[in-house]
CSV table of C-alpha atoms in Angstrom, one decimal:
chain,number,residue,atom,x,y,z
A,1,ILE,CA,141.5,140.7,45.9
A,2,LEU,CA,142.9,139.0,49.0
A,3,GLN,CA,145.8,137.6,47.0
A,4,HIS,CA,146.6,140.9,45.2
A,5,LYS,CA,146.3,139.2,41.8
A,6,LEU,CA,144.0,141.6,40.0
A,7,ASN,CA,144.7,142.4,36.5
A,8,GLU,CA,144.4,146.0,35.1
A,9,GLU,CA,140.8,145.4,33.9
A,10,GLU,CA,139.7,144.0,37.3
A,11,ILE,CA,141.4,147.0,39.1
A,12,GLU,CA,139.5,149.4,36.8
A,13,LYS,CA,136.2,147.6,37.6
A,14,LEU,CA,137.0,147.7,41.3
A,15,GLY,CA,137.7,151.5,41.1
A,16,SER,CA,134.3,152.0,39.4
A,17,LEU,CA,132.6,150.0,42.2
A,18,LYS,CA,134.4,152.1,44.8
A,19,LYS,CA,133.1,155.2,43.1
A,20,GLN,CA,129.5,153.8,43.2
A,21,MET,CA,129.9,152.9,46.9
A,22,ASP,CA,131.2,156.4,47.8
A,23,GLU,CA,128.0,157.9,46.4
A,24,ARG,CA,125.9,155.9,48.8
A,25,LYS,CA,125.8,156.5,52.5
A,26,ILE,CA,127.2,153.1,53.7
A,27,PHE,CA,129.4,153.2,56.7
A,28,ILE,CA,131.3,150.2,58.1
A,29,ASN,CA,132.7,150.0,61.6
A,30,ASP,CA,134.9,147.0,62.1
A,31,SER,CA,136.8,148.3,65.1
A,32,CYS,CA,137.9,145.9,67.8
A,33,ASN,CA,135.9,147.7,70.4
A,34,THR,CA,132.6,145.8,70.4
A,35,SER,CA,131.1,147.2,73.6
A,36,ILE,CA,127.5,148.3,73.3
A,37,SER,CA,128.2,151.7,74.8
A,38,ALA,CA,130.9,152.5,72.1
A,39,PHE,CA,128.6,151.1,69.4
A,40,LYS,CA,125.7,153.3,70.4
A,41,ALA,CA,127.9,156.3,70.6
A,42,HIS,CA,129.1,155.6,67.0
A,43,CYS,CA,125.6,155.1,65.8
A,44,LEU,CA,124.3,158.3,67.3
A,45,LYS,CA,127.1,160.2,65.6
A,46,GLN,CA,126.2,158.7,62.3
A,47,ILE,CA,122.5,159.3,62.8
A,48,GLU,CA,123.1,163.0,63.6
A,49,GLU,CA,125.8,163.7,61.0
A,50,ASN,CA,124.7,161.4,58.1
A,51,ASP,CA,121.0,160.8,58.8
A,52,VAL,CA,121.5,157.0,58.9
A,53,LYS,CA,118.2,155.1,58.8
A,54,VAL,CA,119.3,151.4,59.0
A,55,ILE,CA,121.8,149.9,61.4
A,56,ILE,CA,123.1,146.3,60.9
A,57,VAL,CA,124.8,144.4,63.7
A,58,ASP,CA,126.9,141.4,62.6
A,59,TYR,CA,126.6,139.7,64.9
A,60,LEU,CA,124.9,140.1,68.3
A,61,GLN,CA,127.1,137.7,70.3
A,62,MET,CA,130.2,139.5,69.2
A,63,MET,CA,129.2,142.5,71.4
A,64,SER,CA,130.0,143.0,75.1
A,65,SER,CA,129.0,145.3,77.9
A,66,ASN,CA,130.5,146.5,81.2
A,67,LYS,CA,127.5,145.0,83.0
A,68,TYR,CA,126.6,141.4,83.8
A,69,ARG,CA,130.0,140.1,82.8
A,70,ASN,CA,129.5,137.1,85.1
A,71,SER,CA,126.3,136.1,83.2
A,72,ARG,CA,126.3,135.8,79.5
A,73,GLU,CA,122.6,135.5,79.4
A,74,LEU,CA,122.0,138.8,81.3
A,75,GLU,CA,124.7,140.5,79.2
A,76,ILE,CA,123.0,139.5,75.9
A,77,SER,CA,119.7,140.5,77.4
A,78,TYR,CA,121.0,144.0,78.2
A,79,ILE,CA,122.6,144.4,74.7
A,80,SER,CA,119.3,143.3,73.1
A,81,ARG,CA,117.4,145.9,75.1
A,82,GLU,CA,119.9,148.6,74.2
A,83,LEU,CA,119.5,147.9,70.5
A,84,LYS,CA,115.7,147.9,70.9
A,85,ASN,CA,115.9,151.3,72.6
A,86,LEU,CA,118.2,152.6,69.9
A,87,ALA,CA,115.7,151.7,67.3
A,88,LYS,CA,112.7,153.2,69.1
A,89,ASP,CA,114.3,156.4,70.5
A,90,HIS,CA,115.9,157.5,67.2
A,91,GLY,CA,113.5,156.2,64.6
A,92,VAL,CA,115.9,153.8,62.9
A,93,CYS,CA,115.7,150.2,61.7
A,94,VAL,CA,118.1,147.9,63.6
A,95,ILE,CA,118.8,144.5,62.0
A,96,ALA,CA,120.9,142.2,64.3
A,97,THR,CA,122.1,138.8,63.1
A,98,SER,CA,122.5,136.2,65.8
A,99,GLN,CA,124.1,132.8,66.3
A,100,LEU,CA,122.0,129.7,67.0
A,101,SER,CA,122.6,127.3,69.8
A,102,ARG,CA,124.1,123.9,69.1
A,103,ASN,CA,120.7,122.3,69.7
A,104,VAL,CA,120.0,122.5,65.9
A,105,GLU,CA,123.1,120.5,65.1
A,106,THR,CA,122.5,117.8,67.7
A,107,ARG,CA,118.7,117.6,67.1
A,108,GLY,CA,117.7,114.5,65.2
A,109,GLY,CA,115.4,114.5,62.2
A,110,VAL,CA,114.2,118.0,61.1
A,111,LYS,CA,116.8,120.7,61.5
A,112,ILE,CA,114.5,123.7,61.0
A,113,PRO,CA,115.4,126.3,63.6
A,114,ASN,CA,112.9,127.8,66.0
A,115,LEU,CA,112.8,130.6,68.4
A,116,THR,CA,114.2,128.6,71.3
A,117,ASP,CA,117.3,128.0,69.3
A,118,LEU,CA,118.4,131.6,69.6
A,119,ARG,CA,121.7,131.6,71.4
A,120,ASP,CA,122.4,132.9,74.9
A,121,SER,CA,119.2,134.7,75.8
A,122,GLY,CA,115.4,134.6,75.4
A,123,ALA,CA,115.5,138.4,75.4
A,124,ILE,CA,116.4,138.4,71.7
A,125,GLU,CA,113.0,136.8,70.9
A,126,GLN,CA,111.2,139.0,73.4
A,127,ASP,CA,112.7,142.3,72.1
A,128,ALA,CA,112.6,141.6,68.4
A,129,ASP,CA,109.6,142.8,66.3
A,130,LYS,CA,110.6,140.2,63.6
A,131,VAL,CA,112.7,137.1,63.7
A,132,ILE,CA,113.7,135.6,60.4
A,133,PHE,CA,115.7,132.4,60.1
A,134,ILE,CA,117.8,131.3,57.1
A,135,TYR,CA,117.5,127.6,56.6
A,136,ARG,CA,119.4,125.5,54.0
A,137,PRO,CA,118.4,121.9,54.0
A,138,GLU,CA,121.3,121.1,51.8
A,139,TYR,CA,123.7,122.2,54.6
A,140,TYR,CA,122.4,119.3,56.7
A,141,GLU,CA,122.6,116.9,53.8
A,142,ILE,CA,118.8,116.9,53.6
A,143,MET,CA,118.5,116.6,49.8
A,144,GLN,CA,114.7,116.2,49.5
A,145,ASN,CA,111.8,117.9,51.3
A,146,GLU,CA,108.7,116.2,52.7
A,147,MET,CA,107.1,116.3,49.2
A,148,GLY,CA,110.1,114.4,47.7
A,149,GLU,CA,111.3,117.5,45.8
A,150,SER,CA,115.0,118.3,45.5
A,151,THR,CA,116.3,120.9,48.0
A,152,GLU,CA,119.5,121.5,46.0
A,153,ALA,CA,120.5,125.2,46.1
A,154,LEU,CA,117.3,126.2,47.9
A,155,VAL,CA,117.1,128.5,50.8
A,156,GLU,CA,114.1,129.1,53.1
A,157,LEU,CA,113.5,132.4,54.9
A,158,ILE,CA,111.4,131.4,57.9
A,159,VAL,CA,109.4,134.3,59.5
A,160,ALA,CA,109.2,132.8,63.0
A,161,LYS,CA,108.0,136.0,64.7
A,162,ASN,CA,106.3,139.0,63.1
A,163,ARG,CA,104.8,141.4,65.7
A,164,ASN,CA,102.7,143.2,63.1
A,165,GLY,CA,102.1,140.6,60.4
A,166,ARG,CA,101.8,137.0,59.4
A,167,LEU,CA,104.2,134.1,59.9
A,168,GLY,CA,105.4,131.8,57.1
A,169,ARG,CA,108.2,130.8,54.8
A,170,ILE,CA,109.7,132.2,51.6
A,171,THR,CA,111.7,129.8,49.3
A,172,LEU,CA,114.5,131.3,47.4
A,173,GLU,CA,117.2,129.9,45.1
A,174,ARG,CA,120.9,130.4,45.9
A,175,ASP,CA,123.6,131.1,43.4
A,176,ARG,CA,126.6,129.3,44.8
A,177,ASP,CA,129.1,131.2,42.7
A,178,TYR,CA,128.1,134.6,44.0
A,179,THR,CA,126.2,133.8,47.2
A,180,THR,CA,123.2,135.7,45.9
A,181,LEU,CA,119.5,134.8,46.2
A,182,ARG,CA,116.8,135.0,43.7
A,183,GLU,CA,113.1,134.2,43.6
A,184,PHE,CA,112.3,130.5,43.3
A,185,GLU,CA,109.9,130.2,40.3
A,186,ASN,CA,108.0,127.2,41.6
A,187,HIS,CA,107.1,128.7,44.9
A,188,ASP,CA,104.0,130.7,45.7
A,189,SER,CA,104.8,133.0,48.6
A,190,VAL,CA,102.2,133.8,51.2
A,191,PHE,CA,103.7,137.3,51.6
A,192,GLU,CA,103.0,140.4,49.5
A,193,PHE,CA,105.4,143.3,49.4
A,194,SER,CA,104.5,146.8,48.3
A,195,LYS,CA,106.1,150.2,48.2
A,196,LYS,CA,103.3,151.5,50.4
A,197,ARG,CA,104.2,149.0,53.2
A,198,LEU,CA,107.8,150.0,53.0
A,199,SER,CA,106.9,153.7,53.4
A,200,GLU,CA,105.2,152.7,56.7
A,201,LEU,CA,108.4,151.4,58.2
A,202,GLY,CA,109.4,155.0,59.2
A,203,GLU,CA,106.4,155.2,61.5
A,204,GLU,CA,107.4,152.3,63.7
A,205,PRO,CA,110.9,151.1,63.1
A,206,PRO,CA,111.4,147.3,63.4
A,207,PHE,CA,114.1,145.5,65.3
């Protein structure tokens, strides 16, 4: 797509995909204005006009504010609180991705991220109802786990904070060609998911 080298069949498939996407209420805002105030105004408009239920921020450290410009930690803390308030005040789910600090890269031995590795502010950990890390041992050239099993193409979702539930890990298998994840057959998850639980999300939206 980026090189404009699609053949007619691929263009037809792309058109079909566009039609499918148009039928879903997915809105993308990639404007250069990353201030939290402009972002909130845009979200409130989408909530009111299109009944948006889920808001995804990619990523938290890209945002800015007119406050605390001399302190990045205070600025991120303010942005984190504003996202939390957006979720609670308007009954929406806000998912915010965040960078990790360089501590993970420089730390010897185990590279598994923890809550103190969240970059710029401890307020992210404080405000979030759930914190989930994505960990790929293969990225750090760790090719075997503590049991001596291969970590090739494996991804761990680490639930490091869960205000209303349990902590733990979920192991998934990664398809390199499409960057998709699927359930890892040899792993017994400690988590159980049900439609009933999903229906409860509307009562207390997570952040």
